[in-house]
Amino acid sequence: MIIREIQNFSLSRIADSGQCFRMNRLDGGTYRIIAFEKYLEAKELGDSRFSFSCTEDDFQNIWTEYFDLSADYRILHTLVPPDDHFLLAAMAYGHGMRILNQDPWEVMVSFIISQRKSIPAIKTAVETLCTNFGTQMTFKDKTYFTFPSAGYIAGLSCSDIGCCSLGYRDKYVTAAAQNVARGDIIFKDLMEADEVAAKAALKTIYGIGEKVANCILLFGLHKANAFPEDTWIKRIIDTEYAGEFPKSLYEGHLGIIQQYIFYYARSREYQDIVAAGRLHT
DNA sequence: TGCCAGGCTTCAC
DNA sequence: GTGAAGCATGGC
């Protein structure tokens, strides 16, 4: 167990932000994160202090990068025009949001599964996949399952993974696994490639289109400028920005901007504003 | 019970 | 190249 003081960091907002599906709130306000075959419990203690159930080495080598703790998000506030009331409200509402640096294979499968599913349904499907095909591990007295490897999934058929509520996406998951297991897709190479080339490579996989490719770039491949446009983002661009979002203002930071918008757009707070007919613009 | 969900592929045209 | 149809299943 270690204690850290961290500014601009919110476990609850990250957990509820729809970018990761194996971070869950436990009783007592502790969050359980399973990633990179590790199990972590994290808790906000107040005054920007947090506890983490890991060693100093794991915090330095795994979780600092995972939570993107080296990045300074404050610069974003200097980029937003004072009359963009929607984005200013979204950034205030999402204070403490981070873009996680997750395992790209897990991100790939999770967001293939995500298409036309609700976030709770995605979580259920991902967890079922892990329980059935991951490796059972223990952390102290806790049992958990790792995310199954591409090599393992590649050896399964669509009917094998039919127990995971994937629906028509089962064939997409097996196709992706075979691509990665064969070495057609090498994540390390994609991290070093530019965003355009990496996205093009991802989109060659059956079942990965523009939106899922952008999610993989942003959450799995450290491409901070990727801008996934799902139904929520498109709706906001239509209603708050007259169909055109000023991306050029946020060059290099579009990923976190997108995440603030997504998180706020789905919130009760904003839904109430919409219901009352009081858009920000 | 019915509707909707962090979209994609396929097929007309 | 563009637009519409079809898709499996869980959660609310």
CSV table of C-alpha atoms (C1' of nucleotides) in Angstrom, one decimal:
chain,number,residue,atom,x,y,z
A,1,MET,CA,0.0,0.0,0.0
A,2,ILE,CA,1.3,3.4,-1.0
A,3,ILE,CA,-0.1,6.9,-0.6
A,4,ARG,CA,0.3,9.6,-3.3
A,5,GLU,CA,-0.8,13.2,-3.6
A,6,ILE,CA,-2.1,13.7,-7.2
A,7,GLN,CA,-3.7,16.9,-8.6
A,8,ASN,CA,-6.5,16.8,-11.2
A,9,PHE,CA,-7.2,13.1,-10.8
A,10,SER,CA,-10.6,11.5,-10.2
A,11,LEU,CA,-11.1,7.8,-9.9
A,12,SER,CA,-14.9,8.1,-10.1
A,13,ARG,CA,-14.9,10.1,-13.3
A,14,ILE,CA,-12.3,7.9,-15.0
A,15,ALA,CA,-14.3,4.7,-14.0
A,16,ASP,CA,-17.5,6.1,-15.3
A,17,SER,CA,-16.1,7.6,-18.5
A,18,GLY,CA,-16.6,4.7,-20.8
A,19,GLN,CA,-12.9,4.3,-21.8
A,20,CYS,CA,-12.2,1.2,-19.6
A,21,PHE,CA,-14.5,-1.7,-18.7
A,22,ARG,CA,-12.6,-3.4,-15.9
A,23,MET,CA,-12.5,-0.5,-13.4
A,24,ASN,CA,-15.3,-0.8,-10.9
A,25,ARG,CA,-16.4,0.8,-7.6
A,26,LEU,CA,-16.4,-1.5,-4.6
A,27,ASP,CA,-18.1,-1.0,-1.3
A,28,GLY,CA,-16.6,1.9,0.7
A,29,GLY,CA,-15.5,3.9,-2.3
A,30,THR,CA,-12.6,1.8,-3.3
A,31,TYR,CA,-12.0,1.2,-7.0
A,32,ARG,CA,-10.8,-2.1,-8.4
A,33,ILE,CA,-8.7,-2.0,-11.5
A,34,ILE,CA,-7.6,-5.1,-13.4
A,35,ALA,CA,-5.1,-4.4,-16.2
A,36,PHE,CA,-1.8,-5.8,-17.5
A,37,GLU,CA,-2.5,-9.0,-15.6
A,38,LYS,CA,-2.4,-6.9,-12.3
A,39,TYR,CA,-5.0,-6.3,-9.7
A,40,LEU,CA,-5.1,-2.8,-8.1
A,41,GLU,CA,-7.3,-1.2,-5.5
A,42,ALA,CA,-7.3,2.6,-5.4
A,43,LYS,CA,-9.1,5.0,-3.1
A,44,GLU,CA,-9.5,8.7,-2.8
A,45,LEU,CA,-8.6,9.8,0.7
A,46,GLY,CA,-9.4,13.5,0.4
A,47,ASP,CA,-7.1,16.6,-0.1
A,48,SER,CA,-5.9,15.1,-3.4
A,49,ARG,CA,-4.4,12.1,-1.6
A,50,PHE,CA,-4.9,8.5,-2.9
A,51,SER,CA,-4.0,5.1,-1.7
A,52,PHE,CA,-2.9,2.3,-4.1
A,53,SER,CA,-2.6,-1.3,-3.2
A,54,CYS,CA,0.7,-1.9,-5.0
A,55,THR,CA,4.4,-1.7,-4.6
A,56,GLU,CA,6.5,1.3,-5.3
A,57,ASP,CA,7.9,-0.4,-8.3
A,58,ASP,CA,4.6,-1.3,-9.8
A,59,PHE,CA,3.3,2.2,-9.2
A,60,GLN,CA,6.3,3.6,-11.1
A,61,ASN,CA,6.5,1.0,-13.8
A,62,ILE,CA,2.8,0.3,-14.5
A,63,TRP,CA,0.2,2.6,-12.9
A,64,THR,CA,1.9,6.0,-13.4
A,65,GLU,CA,1.7,5.5,-17.1
A,66,TYR,CA,-1.7,3.7,-17.0
A,67,PHE,CA,-3.3,6.7,-15.3
A,68,ASP,CA,-1.4,9.1,-17.4
A,69,LEU,CA,0.0,10.8,-14.3
A,70,SER,CA,2.9,12.4,-16.0
A,71,ALA,CA,0.7,14.6,-18.2
A,72,ASP,CA,-0.4,18.1,-17.2
A,73,TYR,CA,-4.0,18.6,-18.3
A,74,ARG,CA,-4.1,22.3,-17.1
A,75,ILE,CA,-2.8,23.6,-20.5
A,76,LEU,CA,-6.2,22.7,-21.9
A,77,HIS,CA,-7.9,25.5,-20.1
A,78,THR,CA,-5.8,28.0,-21.9
A,79,LEU,CA,-7.0,26.7,-25.3
A,80,VAL,CA,-10.8,27.0,-24.8
A,81,PRO,CA,-12.4,30.2,-26.1
A,82,PRO,CA,-14.3,32.0,-23.3
A,83,ASP,CA,-17.5,31.9,-25.3
A,84,ASP,CA,-17.5,28.1,-25.6
A,85,HIS,CA,-19.8,27.7,-22.7
A,86,PHE,CA,-20.5,24.0,-23.5
A,87,LEU,CA,-16.9,22.9,-23.4
A,88,LEU,CA,-16.1,25.0,-20.3
A,89,ALA,CA,-19.0,23.3,-18.5
A,90,ALA,CA,-17.9,19.9,-19.8
A,91,MET,CA,-14.3,20.4,-18.5
A,92,ALA,CA,-15.5,21.6,-15.2
A,93,TYR,CA,-17.9,18.7,-14.9
A,94,GLY,CA,-15.2,16.2,-15.9
A,95,HIS,CA,-12.4,17.7,-13.7
A,96,GLY,CA,-10.0,14.9,-12.9
A,97,MET,CA,-10.6,13.0,-16.0
A,98,ARG,CA,-7.6,11.2,-17.5
A,99,ILE,CA,-6.9,9.3,-20.7
A,100,LEU,CA,-5.8,5.9,-19.6
A,101,ASN,CA,-2.9,4.2,-21.4
A,102,GLN,CA,-4.3,0.7,-21.6
A,103,ASP,CA,-3.2,-2.6,-23.1
A,104,PRO,CA,-3.9,-2.1,-26.9
A,105,TRP,CA,-5.1,-5.7,-27.4
A,106,GLU,CA,-7.6,-5.4,-24.6
A,107,VAL,CA,-8.8,-2.0,-25.9
A,108,MET,CA,-9.1,-3.5,-29.4
A,109,VAL,CA,-11.4,-6.3,-28.3
A,110,SER,CA,-13.3,-4.2,-25.8
A,111,PHE,CA,-14.2,-1.6,-28.4
A,112,ILE,CA,-15.1,-4.2,-31.0
A,113,ILE,CA,-17.5,-5.5,-28.5
A,114,SER,CA,-18.7,-2.0,-27.7
A,115,GLN,CA,-20.5,-1.4,-31.0
A,116,ARG,CA,-24.2,-1.0,-30.4
A,117,LYS,CA,-23.9,-2.0,-26.8
A,118,SER,CA,-24.5,-0.1,-23.6
A,119,ILE,CA,-21.6,0.4,-21.2
A,120,PRO,CA,-23.0,-2.0,-18.6
A,121,ALA,CA,-23.5,-4.6,-21.4
A,122,ILE,CA,-19.9,-4.1,-22.6
A,123,LYS,CA,-18.6,-4.6,-19.0
A,124,THR,CA,-20.6,-7.8,-18.7
A,125,ALA,CA,-19.4,-9.2,-22.0
A,126,VAL,CA,-15.7,-8.3,-21.3
A,127,GLU,CA,-15.8,-9.8,-17.8
A,128,THR,CA,-17.4,-13.0,-19.1
A,129,LEU,CA,-14.7,-13.2,-21.8
A,130,CYS,CA,-12.1,-12.9,-19.0
A,131,THR,CA,-13.8,-15.4,-16.7
A,132,ASN,CA,-14.0,-18.0,-19.4
A,133,PHE,CA,-10.8,-17.6,-21.2
A,134,GLY,CA,-8.4,-15.5,-19.0
A,135,THR,CA,-6.0,-16.9,-16.5
A,136,GLN,CA,-7.1,-17.1,-12.9
A,137,MET,CA,-4.9,-15.1,-10.5
A,138,THR,CA,-5.0,-14.1,-6.9
A,139,PHE,CA,-4.1,-10.8,-5.2
A,140,LYS,CA,-3.9,-11.5,-1.4
A,141,ASP,CA,-7.3,-13.2,-0.8
A,142,LYS,CA,-8.9,-11.9,-4.0
A,143,THR,CA,-9.4,-14.0,-7.1
A,144,TYR,CA,-9.5,-12.4,-10.5
A,145,PHE,CA,-9.0,-13.2,-14.2
A,146,THR,CA,-6.6,-11.7,-16.7
A,147,PHE,CA,-7.7,-10.5,-20.1
A,148,PRO,CA,-7.3,-13.5,-22.5
A,149,SER,CA,-4.4,-13.2,-24.9
A,150,ALA,CA,-4.8,-12.8,-28.7
A,151,GLY,CA,-3.0,-16.1,-29.2
A,152,TYR,CA,-5.5,-17.9,-27.0
A,153,ILE,CA,-8.6,-16.3,-28.6
A,154,ALA,CA,-7.2,-17.0,-32.1
A,155,GLY,CA,-7.4,-20.7,-31.3
A,156,LEU,CA,-11.1,-20.5,-30.5
A,157,SER,CA,-14.1,-20.6,-32.9
A,158,CYS,CA,-17.1,-18.2,-32.9
A,159,SER,CA,-19.2,-20.9,-31.2
A,160,ASP,CA,-16.5,-21.3,-28.5
A,161,ILE,CA,-16.8,-17.6,-27.5
A,162,GLY,CA,-20.6,-17.7,-28.0
A,163,CYS,CA,-21.0,-17.8,-24.2
A,164,CYS,CA,-19.9,-14.2,-23.9
A,165,SER,CA,-22.9,-12.4,-25.2
A,166,LEU,CA,-21.0,-11.0,-28.2
A,167,GLY,CA,-23.8,-11.5,-30.7
A,168,TYR,CA,-22.8,-10.8,-34.3
A,169,ARG,CA,-19.4,-9.4,-33.0
A,170,ASP,CA,-18.0,-12.9,-32.3
A,171,LYS,CA,-16.6,-13.1,-35.8
A,172,TYR,CA,-15.0,-9.7,-35.4
A,173,VAL,CA,-13.2,-10.7,-32.2
A,174,THR,CA,-11.9,-13.9,-33.6
A,175,ALA,CA,-10.7,-12.1,-36.8
A,176,ALA,CA,-8.9,-9.5,-34.7
A,177,ALA,CA,-7.3,-12.2,-32.6
A,178,GLN,CA,-6.0,-14.0,-35.7
A,179,ASN,CA,-4.6,-10.8,-37.1
A,180,VAL,CA,-2.7,-10.0,-34.0
A,181,ALA,CA,-1.6,-13.6,-33.3
A,182,ARG,CA,-0.3,-13.9,-36.9
A,183,GLY,CA,1.7,-10.6,-36.5
A,184,ASP,CA,-0.3,-8.8,-39.2
A,185,ILE,CA,-0.9,-6.2,-36.5
A,186,ILE,CA,2.1,-5.3,-34.2
A,187,PHE,CA,1.0,-2.8,-31.6
A,188,LYS,CA,4.6,-1.7,-30.8
A,189,ASP,CA,5.0,-0.7,-34.5
A,190,LEU,CA,1.6,1.1,-34.5
A,191,MET,CA,2.7,3.1,-31.4
A,192,GLU,CA,5.7,4.3,-33.3
A,193,ALA,CA,3.8,4.9,-36.5
A,194,ASP,CA,2.0,8.2,-37.2
A,195,GLU,CA,-1.7,8.4,-36.4
A,196,VAL,CA,-2.9,8.2,-40.0
A,197,ALA,CA,-0.8,5.0,-40.8
A,198,ALA,CA,-1.8,3.4,-37.6
A,199,LYS,CA,-5.5,4.0,-38.1
A,200,ALA,CA,-5.3,2.7,-41.7
A,201,ALA,CA,-3.7,-0.5,-40.4
A,202,LEU,CA,-6.3,-1.0,-37.7
A,203,LYS,CA,-9.1,-0.5,-40.2
A,204,THR,CA,-7.9,-3.5,-42.3
A,205,ILE,CA,-9.3,-5.7,-39.6
A,206,TYR,CA,-12.8,-7.1,-40.1
A,207,GLY,CA,-15.1,-5.4,-37.7
A,208,ILE,CA,-12.9,-2.3,-37.0
A,209,GLY,CA,-14.2,0.9,-38.6
A,210,GLU,CA,-13.4,4.6,-38.1
A,211,LYS,CA,-14.8,5.0,-34.6
A,212,VAL,CA,-13.3,1.8,-33.0
A,213,ALA,CA,-10.0,2.5,-34.7
A,214,ASN,CA,-9.9,5.9,-33.1
A,215,CYS,CA,-10.7,4.4,-29.7
A,216,ILE,CA,-7.8,2.0,-30.1
A,217,LEU,CA,-5.5,4.9,-31.1
A,218,LEU,CA,-6.5,7.0,-28.1
A,219,PHE,CA,-6.8,4.5,-25.3
A,220,GLY,CA,-4.3,1.8,-26.4
A,221,LEU,CA,-1.7,3.4,-28.6
A,222,HIS,CA,-0.9,6.8,-26.9
A,223,LYS,CA,-2.3,8.8,-29.8
A,224,ALA,CA,-3.5,11.8,-27.8
A,225,ASN,CA,-5.0,13.5,-30.8
A,226,ALA,CA,-7.4,10.7,-31.8
A,227,PHE,CA,-11.0,11.9,-31.7
A,228,PRO,CA,-13.5,9.0,-31.6
A,229,GLU,CA,-16.9,10.2,-32.8
A,230,ASP,CA,-19.7,8.1,-31.6
A,231,THR,CA,-23.4,8.8,-31.5
A,232,TRP,CA,-23.0,11.1,-28.4
A,233,ILE,CA,-20.2,13.1,-29.8
A,234,LYS,CA,-22.0,13.5,-33.1
A,235,ARG,CA,-25.2,14.7,-31.4
A,236,ILE,CA,-23.2,17.3,-29.4
A,237,ILE,CA,-21.4,18.6,-32.5
A,238,ASP,CA,-24.8,18.9,-34.2
A,239,THR,CA,-26.6,20.6,-31.3
A,240,GLU,CA,-23.9,22.7,-29.7
A,241,TYR,CA,-21.5,23.4,-32.6
A,242,ALA,CA,-23.9,23.7,-35.6
A,243,GLY,CA,-22.4,20.5,-37.1
A,244,GLU,CA,-18.7,21.5,-37.0
A,245,PHE,CA,-16.4,21.2,-34.0
A,246,PRO,CA,-13.3,23.5,-34.0
A,247,LYS,CA,-10.8,20.7,-33.8
A,248,SER,CA,-7.9,22.9,-34.9
A,249,LEU,CA,-8.0,24.8,-31.6
A,250,TYR,CA,-7.0,21.6,-29.7
A,251,GLU,CA,-4.4,20.1,-32.0
A,252,GLY,CA,-2.5,17.4,-30.0
A,253,HIS,CA,-5.1,17.2,-27.3
A,254,LEU,CA,-8.3,16.2,-29.1
A,255,GLY,CA,-8.5,12.9,-27.2
A,256,ILE,CA,-9.1,14.3,-23.8
A,257,ILE,CA,-11.4,17.0,-25.2
A,258,GLN,CA,-13.5,14.3,-26.7
A,259,GLN,CA,-13.6,12.5,-23.4
A,260,TYR,CA,-14.8,15.6,-21.5
A,261,ILE,CA,-17.6,16.0,-24.1
A,262,PHE,CA,-18.6,12.3,-24.0
A,263,TYR,CA,-18.7,12.3,-20.2
A,264,TYR,CA,-20.7,15.5,-19.9
A,265,ALA,CA,-23.1,14.7,-22.7
A,266,ARG,CA,-24.2,11.5,-21.0
A,267,SER,CA,-24.6,13.2,-17.6
A,268,ARG,CA,-27.9,13.9,-15.8
A,269,GLU,CA,-26.7,17.5,-15.4
A,270,TYR,CA,-26.5,18.0,-19.1
A,271,GLN,CA,-29.6,15.9,-19.9
A,272,ASP,CA,-31.6,18.2,-17.6
A,273,ILE,CA,-30.3,21.3,-19.5
A,274,VAL,CA,-31.3,19.7,-22.8
A,275,ALA,CA,-34.7,18.8,-21.4
A,276,ALA,CA,-35.2,22.4,-20.3
A,277,GLY,CA,-34.3,23.6,-23.7
A,278,ARG,CA,-31.3,25.5,-22.5
A,279,LEU,CA,-28.4,24.6,-24.7
A,280,HIS,CA,-25.1,26.3,-23.9
A,281,THR,CA,-24.7,28.0,-27.3
B,1,DT,C1',-42.5,-5.2,-23.1
B,2,DG,C1',-40.2,-2.3,-26.1
B,3,DC,C1',-36.5,0.6,-27.0
B,4,DC,C1',-31.8,1.7,-27.3
B,5,DA,C1',-26.9,0.9,-27.0
B,6,DG,C1',-19.1,4.4,-27.3
B,7,DG,C1',-20.9,0.9,-35.3
B,8,DC,C1',-19.8,-2.2,-38.8
B,9,DT,C1',-20.4,-4.7,-43.2
B,10,DT,C1',-23.0,-5.4,-47.1
B,11,DC,C1',-25.6,-4.1,-50.9
B,12,DA,C1',-28.1,-1.0,-54.0
B,13,DC,C1',-27.8,2.9,-56.7
C,1,DG,C1',-19.1,7.5,-53.0
C,2,DT,C1',-23.2,7.6,-50.6
C,3,DG,C1',-27.2,6.0,-48.1
C,4,DA,C1',-30.1,2.5,-46.1
C,5,DA,C1',-30.8,-2.1,-44.3
C,6,DG,C1',-29.6,-5.7,-41.2
C,7,DC,C1',-27.4,-7.2,-37.3
C,8,DA,C1',-27.6,-10.3,-31.6
C,9,DT,C1',-28.1,-9.5,-27.1
C,10,DG,C1',-28.3,-7.2,-22.5
C,11,DG,C1',-30.0,-3.5,-19.6
C,12,DC,C1',-33.3,-0.3,-18.2
